[in-house]
Amino acid sequence: MKLIRKKAAEVSSSRSRFAGEAIDRRTFLRRSGLALGGAAVATTLPPLMMRKAQASMTAPKAGVDTKLVKSVCTHCAVGCGVYAEVQNGVWTGQEPAFDHPFSLGAHCAKGASVREHGHGERRLKYPTKLVGGKWQKVSWDEAINEIGDKMLEIRKTSGPDSVYWLGSAKFSNEQSYLFRKFYAMWGSNNGDHQARICHSTTVAGVANTWGYGAMTNSMNDMRHSKAIMIVGGNPTEAHPVSMQHMFYAKERGAKLIVVEPRFTRTAAHADHYVRIRPGTDVAITWGMLWHIFENGWEDKEFINQRVWGMDQIREEVAKWTPAEVEKVTGADEATVKEAARLMAENRPSTHVWCMGGTQHTIGNNNTRSYCVLQLALGNMGTSGGGTNIFRGHDNVQGATDMCVLSHSLPGYYGLSAGAWKHWSRVWDVDYDWVQSRFDQGSYEKSKGKPVKPMNTKGFPVSRWIDGVLEDKANIAQKDNLRAMVFWGHAPNSQTRGLEMKKAMEKLDLLVIIDPYPTASAVMHDRSDGVYLLPAATQFETYGSVTASNRNLQWRDKVIEPLFESLPDQTIMYKFAKKLGFAEQFTKHIKVNDDEPLIEDATREFNRGMWTIGYTGQSPERLKAHQKNWHTFNPNTLQAEGGPVDGEYYGLPWPCWGTPEMKHPGTPILYDTSKPVAKGGLNFRARFGVERNGESLLADGSYPVGNEIGDGHPEFSDKLLKELGWWDDLSADEQAAAEGRNWKTDLSGGIQRVAIKHGCAPFGNARARAVVWTFPDPVPIHREPLYTSRYDLVAKYPTYEDRKSHYRLPVRYASIQAKDYSKEYPLILTSGRLVEYEGGGDESRSNPWLAELQQEMFAEINPADANDHGIKDGQQIWVEGAEGARLKVMALVTRRVAKGVVWLPFHFAGHLQGEDRRAKYPSGADPFVLGEAANTALTYGYDSVTQMQESKCSLCKIERA
Amino acid sequence: MARMKFLCDAERCIECNACVTACKNEHEVPWGVNRRRVVVLNDGVPGEKSISVACMHCTDAPCAAVCPVDCFYTTDDGIVLHDKDLCIGCGYCFYACPFGAPQYPQQSAFGVRGKMDKCTFCAGGPTADNSDAEYAKYGRNRIAEGKLPLCAEMCSTKALLAGDGDLVADIYRQRVIRRGGRPQTWGWETAYQS
Amino acid sequence: MYARAIITLAAAVMLTACYESTDVTVHKPGVYKGARDPLLAKQRAPEQQQTLRERFALVQPDR
Ligand code: SF4
Ligand code: SF4
Ligand code: SF4
């Protein structure tokens, strides 16, 4: 016997034995990244010692009491249940949550490793500031004082609008709500969060079509679908546990259709795959609709009763003949027709879309075209149908609903004086005081009249850099941005990285509040004026979180905040105190030791969010749902027996009226087969009652039990009186409802009475296929600014440049005027990896995840690789059309079509070939660093929401 | 008595790696050691499939057959375990194993092998069940706690099944009947000669 | 059978590696020489087998 000392070929020999010749992305990357990953760990501790060190701290101990805590995964909006085992305050184990209604015990890689957050090896450990290029530890008090003083000085010289409050989809609902209230009371609309750059075009497009801008059904409801079409989405990586429900349907005969430029892992499981050129979503959708109209597959009765404007759509669709569709999208007639046929012949069919559809200059056109397709097929308001729009971050739906945005107050009330008055009443503060907090100047006009910053949209996060860099004369506020607060936001999720670096360097003050330092700490070359404040994770506090399906789930606190980190609500309160509005900020919210009471925040938004029915979900009801996970049927999400019998899990909004009204939540939006009181609904009357002499109200379609028996406008005190239902209100309710409507009546009486008579408080109208208030009322195709098909620009040009939108000039035609496709011949697009999330700082700092993806890479087609003499595994330069260069590894694969380069967007820490690891505060650098894809992605913003164009640009590649 | 088996349903596996990180998490397996991993066939082209692989706990385990110090044993329900105190890290079992399951943590920069580590079916090793010593050497013993391997319990799509081989086969058979097609019990013939 | 094939393969791999060694012996499966695992006794109890079956019914089937 001889000992065989040989190590190099182990992985590959076993792999090739098992898997033949195939080599996959992971093997490839792991092998190539081995040295790097090893080095990253070796710099701290050799693996065996690391194991010992870890084991002594976080391993479960024999014979010690174990507490089981229920929480919810913080990595995506599927919202999987988490069971945490805690011993003596240490998170020592994670068990599957079998009884959880969405996940049934399942997790993806991220969810299965969340316990690492409780180790926090690479977390930010204490407040730190940058002094002369060195990170220096400071106390919380020092940090708050110094930052606060600087902000107050900026406020004095440049006005409140020169500070930007960038919030987060990582906040709980309560924190989101408090944060929105916080920057309202600071006196600016310059606040925003990730929703701007993920689904803002969905929210705007969908809400303007039928009332609410959210996922209409649920992941679980997809079990009842007969066909599922996914456009611009990759749930096997982005929402893995949703696949459990899709497979459930698929194994019972449902057809899975994937429409995508890239042959994703989801596409690998599809029955039918349609490859398109990036940025041609409207064209492919109209191409399908062309076949639907051609074959009479549309649902005529549904359209007659519940849709307005389909005729105008028909006119546009008629232009999208199979030949034109193939010319623009690249998909041939048979493939497109088959997709349309599968959707039409297997109803109810559902439509899923994600970032591939939303992140475009015509994102709002894309989302509306998807809605129109579902309306034409009559797939709305029915179980198994709907538009199942998968949201990204764990609470991006909730943070959107709380309107951590630059254009609205919580509940989508907008920024009008009426909206501010409504929320001033809820906060119980003087409207005049709120008004006095804002800049009193005026920098733009609306309908010829000057408007004040209080009532105008702030900068969107996608363009905060222009708020810093744009000439002061061109921006619609007093001064440029001078201070930036990144409160739970990774900068590498935004495009135009080099300009961002410049903007960061120009600021007076850069504040990062996060459990991890993020790339904001290292991507600039500042030497002073940067603060890092450690925030607690959601496992170190508690509160509610809204899953993609609109369900509110309650999280319990798993462990106390690690190191010196503090929960976000505490940090907000400390700042409010320093900045001088703590009293108003928490007027009706109890504060314990600088921490506002979460339950009081829930109750406060319950009192104000009538528009979307965030009013019935009291903390008590949500906690009861959490305790009774096991009583909900995963097929319907309805509780069967137990203390919350008959209610839908998480009281999906709208959960109408007061908590006492006990509305069960609305599991499927616009579903007329149930009474409103039991979760039924119809399309919202949001756009008036008539248009061009035609009624916009529903015709002969209404939810079961609707006493009006037809379409009707939204409810107000006047309508109640006209209908003779006013006396159904109690005396107190009458007093509160006088002069108000269903959105502003703080007693909830108007909603209660409308529902008592079987009516939806928001009226009963038609969906509109044509949004006459948008730049393109009928969704049309327009070529991207940086298009690979310059020959199509003449026929499908982009918009004219605009002078002011969200306070900034926006360029369209002036960029498209130049043909970049000769110099930059390849399409550049981006997407997700299952192991990482968002900017990736959190997940790249988790060794269990980081080990699986150690190297930033670019997928390129073999043909393009050969044309450029590039071999698999070589380092290459990817240069974006605005000149930024990324040094990444080439992964040569047929997953992408010829002419397309695909980048994952979770990496950061390298900049144009330079490794910036040394710039992180020591011990807080993520295990894995890499080039940020968005450094190379280019200018381009949606015409309605200023969503960034990050799915379609141009690049060139060369060997490094 | 039950015969414990693993089965990965390739029609459902989506290469999400939950099984891999669940394993890392449950046993605090160090960087560089992978008791479980996911392999992909036909990456990026139609026909792409992924399968999650770990020690299959073979009948007549080849690893045991080649071990020069006889440190392997098989429980009555078919779980193949080994004694790390005896193991000399020779690497023979790695070459014998048809699945490449045995792993060897590096003990120093020069790559001398440490004691072999592999999937235990979450059943620990030959020390007192659920003791701190067992955890440090073999990881958590879920079987002794009346639970099943965490990788399968947490699988995102219930592609990975673990437990009594008959019950596993029942579930899988139902799925195959429902969706049609040929059963593809990856690795079963090799591991269980059935 | 399979094991032998694999070992031959391993030998082949070795040949291409840093040194030659052709004297690979297939070891006769011996008797386990390690410590006793208390789990074995535990697993024999019918209640334990029942617990594991119940766990399986809880975690593995689709719901
Ligand atoms: S990231 Fe999403 S799918 Fe994965 S475990 Fe968390 S909630 Fe579930
Ligand atoms: S899979 Fe490999 S390690 Fe596991 S029992 Fe079989 S031969 Fe041994
Ligand atoms: S958790 Fe399940 S679906 Fe995910 S890789 Fe493992 S076996 Fe496959």
mmCIF file with all atom_site columns, N, CA and C in Angstrom, chain A residues 262-279:
data_model
loop_
_atom_site.group_PDB
_atom_site.id
_atom_site.type_symbol
_atom_site.label_atom_id
_atom_site.label_alt_id
_atom_site.label_comp_id
_atom_site.label_asym_id
_atom_site.label_entity_id
_atom_site.label_seq_id
_atom_site.pdbx_PDB_ins_code
_atom_site.Cartn_x
_atom_site.Cartn_y
_atom_site.Cartn_z
_atom_site.occupancy
_atom_site.B_iso_or_equiv
_atom_site.pdbx_formal_charge
_atom_site.auth_seq_id
_atom_site.auth_comp_id
_atom_site.auth_asym_id
_atom_site.auth_atom_id
_atom_site.pdbx_PDB_model_num
ATOM 1  N N  . ARG A 1 262 ? -31.742 34.967 -23.057 1.00 0.00 ? 262 ARG A N  1
ATOM 2  C CA . ARG A 1 262 ? -30.732 34.034 -22.595 1.00 0.00 ? 262 ARG A CA 1
ATOM 3  C C  . ARG A 1 262 ? -31.394 32.703 -22.265 1.00 0.00 ? 262 ARG A C  1
ATOM 4  N N  . PHE A 1 263 ? -30.750 31.599 -22.630 1.00 0.00 ? 263 PHE A N  1
ATOM 5  C CA . PHE A 1 263 ? -31.281 30.278 -22.301 1.00 0.00 ? 263 PHE A CA 1
ATOM 6  C C  . PHE A 1 263 ? -30.981 29.998 -20.830 1.00 0.00 ? 263 PHE A C  1
ATOM 7  N N  . THR A 1 264 ? -31.857 30.483 -19.967 1.00 0.00 ? 264 THR A N  1
ATOM 8  C CA . THR A 1 264 ? -31.613 30.414 -18.527 1.00 0.00 ? 264 THR A CA 1
ATOM 9  C C  . THR A 1 264 ? -31.869 29.005 -18.008 1.00 0.00 ? 264 THR A C  1
ATOM 10 N N  . ARG A 1 265 ? -31.552 28.817 -16.732 1.00 0.00 ? 265 ARG A N  1
ATOM 11 C CA . ARG A 1 265 ? -31.869 27.528 -16.117 1.00 0.00 ? 265 ARG A CA 1
ATOM 12 C C  . ARG A 1 265 ? -33.376 27.328 -16.071 1.00 0.00 ? 265 ARG A C  1
ATOM 13 N N  . THR A 1 266 ? -34.118 28.432 -16.021 1.00 0.00 ? 266 THR A N  1
ATOM 14 C CA . THR A 1 266 ? -35.569 28.298 -16.077 1.00 0.00 ? 266 THR A CA 1
ATOM 15 C C  . THR A 1 266 ? -35.970 27.796 -17.460 1.00 0.00 ? 266 THR A C  1
ATOM 16 N N  . ALA A 1 267 ? -35.339 28.379 -18.479 1.00 0.00 ? 267 ALA A N  1
ATOM 17 C CA . ALA A 1 267 ? -35.647 27.946 -19.844 1.00 0.00 ? 267 ALA A CA 1
ATOM 18 C C  . ALA A 1 267 ? -35.366 26.458 -20.007 1.00 0.00 ? 267 ALA A C  1
ATOM 19 N N  . ALA A 1 268 ? -34.358 25.962 -19.295 1.00 0.00 ? 268 ALA A N  1
ATOM 20 C CA . ALA A 1 268 ? -34.015 24.547 -19.399 1.00 0.00 ? 268 ALA A CA 1
ATOM 21 C C  . ALA A 1 268 ? -35.169 23.661 -18.935 1.00 0.00 ? 268 ALA A C  1
ATOM 22 N N  . HIS A 1 269 ? -36.045 24.207 -18.111 1.00 0.00 ? 269 HIS A N  1
ATOM 23 C CA . HIS A 1 269 ? -37.185 23.423 -17.623 1.00 0.00 ? 269 HIS A CA 1
ATOM 24 C C  . HIS A 1 269 ? -38.464 23.719 -18.398 1.00 0.00 ? 269 HIS A C  1
ATOM 25 N N  . ALA A 1 270 ? -38.374 24.574 -19.420 1.00 0.00 ? 270 ALA A N  1
ATOM 26 C CA . ALA A 1 270 ? -39.587 25.013 -20.116 1.00 0.00 ? 270 ALA A CA 1
ATOM 27 C C  . ALA A 1 270 ? -40.047 24.006 -21.159 1.00 0.00 ? 270 ALA A C  1
ATOM 28 N N  . ASP A 1 271 ? -41.342 24.052 -21.445 1.00 0.00 ? 271 ASP A N  1
ATOM 29 C CA . ASP A 1 271 ? -41.872 23.268 -22.560 1.00 0.00 ? 271 ASP A CA 1
ATOM 30 C C  . ASP A 1 271 ? -41.617 23.993 -23.877 1.00 0.00 ? 271 ASP A C  1
ATOM 31 N N  . HIS A 1 272 ? -41.559 25.315 -23.785 1.00 0.00 ? 272 HIS A N  1
ATOM 32 C CA . HIS A 1 272 ? -41.396 26.097 -25.006 1.00 0.00 ? 272 HIS A CA 1
ATOM 33 C C  . HIS A 1 272 ? -40.530 27.310 -24.698 1.00 0.00 ? 272 HIS A C  1
ATOM 34 N N  . TYR A 1 273 ? -39.475 27.470 -25.477 1.00 0.00 ? 273 TYR A N  1
ATOM 35 C CA . TYR A 1 273 ? -38.557 28.584 -25.232 1.00 0.00 ? 273 TYR A CA 1
ATOM 36 C C  . TYR A 1 273 ? -38.524 29.504 -26.439 1.00 0.00 ? 273 TYR A C  1
ATOM 37 N N  . VAL A 1 274 ? -38.661 30.790 -26.190 1.00 0.00 ? 274 VAL A N  1
ATOM 38 C CA . VAL A 1 274 ? -38.618 31.780 -27.263 1.00 0.00 ? 274 VAL A CA 1
ATOM 39 C C  . VAL A 1 274 ? -37.447 32.708 -27.004 1.00 0.00 ? 274 VAL A C  1
ATOM 40 N N  . ARG A 1 275 ? -36.448 32.655 -27.877 1.00 0.00 ? 275 ARG A N  1
ATOM 41 C CA . ARG A 1 275 ? -35.302 33.545 -27.689 1.00 0.00 ? 275 ARG A CA 1
ATOM 42 C C  . ARG A 1 275 ? -35.578 34.856 -28.418 1.00 0.00 ? 275 ARG A C  1
ATOM 43 N N  . ILE A 1 276 ? -35.403 35.992 -27.704 1.00 0.00 ? 276 ILE A N  1
ATOM 44 C CA . ILE A 1 276 ? -35.609 37.283 -28.360 1.00 0.00 ? 276 ILE A CA 1
ATOM 45 C C  . ILE A 1 276 ? -34.372 38.153 -28.203 1.00 0.00 ? 276 ILE A C  1
ATOM 46 N N  . ARG A 1 277 ? -34.313 39.163 -29.041 1.00 0.00 ? 277 ARG A N  1
ATOM 47 C CA . ARG A 1 277 ? -33.257 40.163 -28.882 1.00 0.00 ? 277 ARG A CA 1
ATOM 48 C C  . ARG A 1 277 ? -33.629 41.036 -27.672 1.00 0.00 ? 277 ARG A C  1
ATOM 49 N N  . PRO A 1 278 ? -32.663 41.354 -26.793 1.00 0.00 ? 278 PRO A N  1
ATOM 50 C CA . PRO A 1 278 ? -32.992 42.192 -25.630 1.00 0.00 ? 278 PRO A CA 1
ATOM 51 C C  . PRO A 1 278 ? -33.660 43.500 -26.051 1.00 0.00 ? 278 PRO A C  1
ATOM 52 N N  . GLY A 1 279 ? -34.674 43.887 -25.285 1.00 0.00 ? 279 GLY A N  1
ATOM 53 C CA . GLY A 1 279 ? -35.320 45.172 -25.542 1.00 0.00 ? 279 GLY A CA 1
ATOM 54 C C  . GLY A 1 279 ? -36.435 45.141 -26.567 1.00 0.00 ? 279 GLY A C  1
#
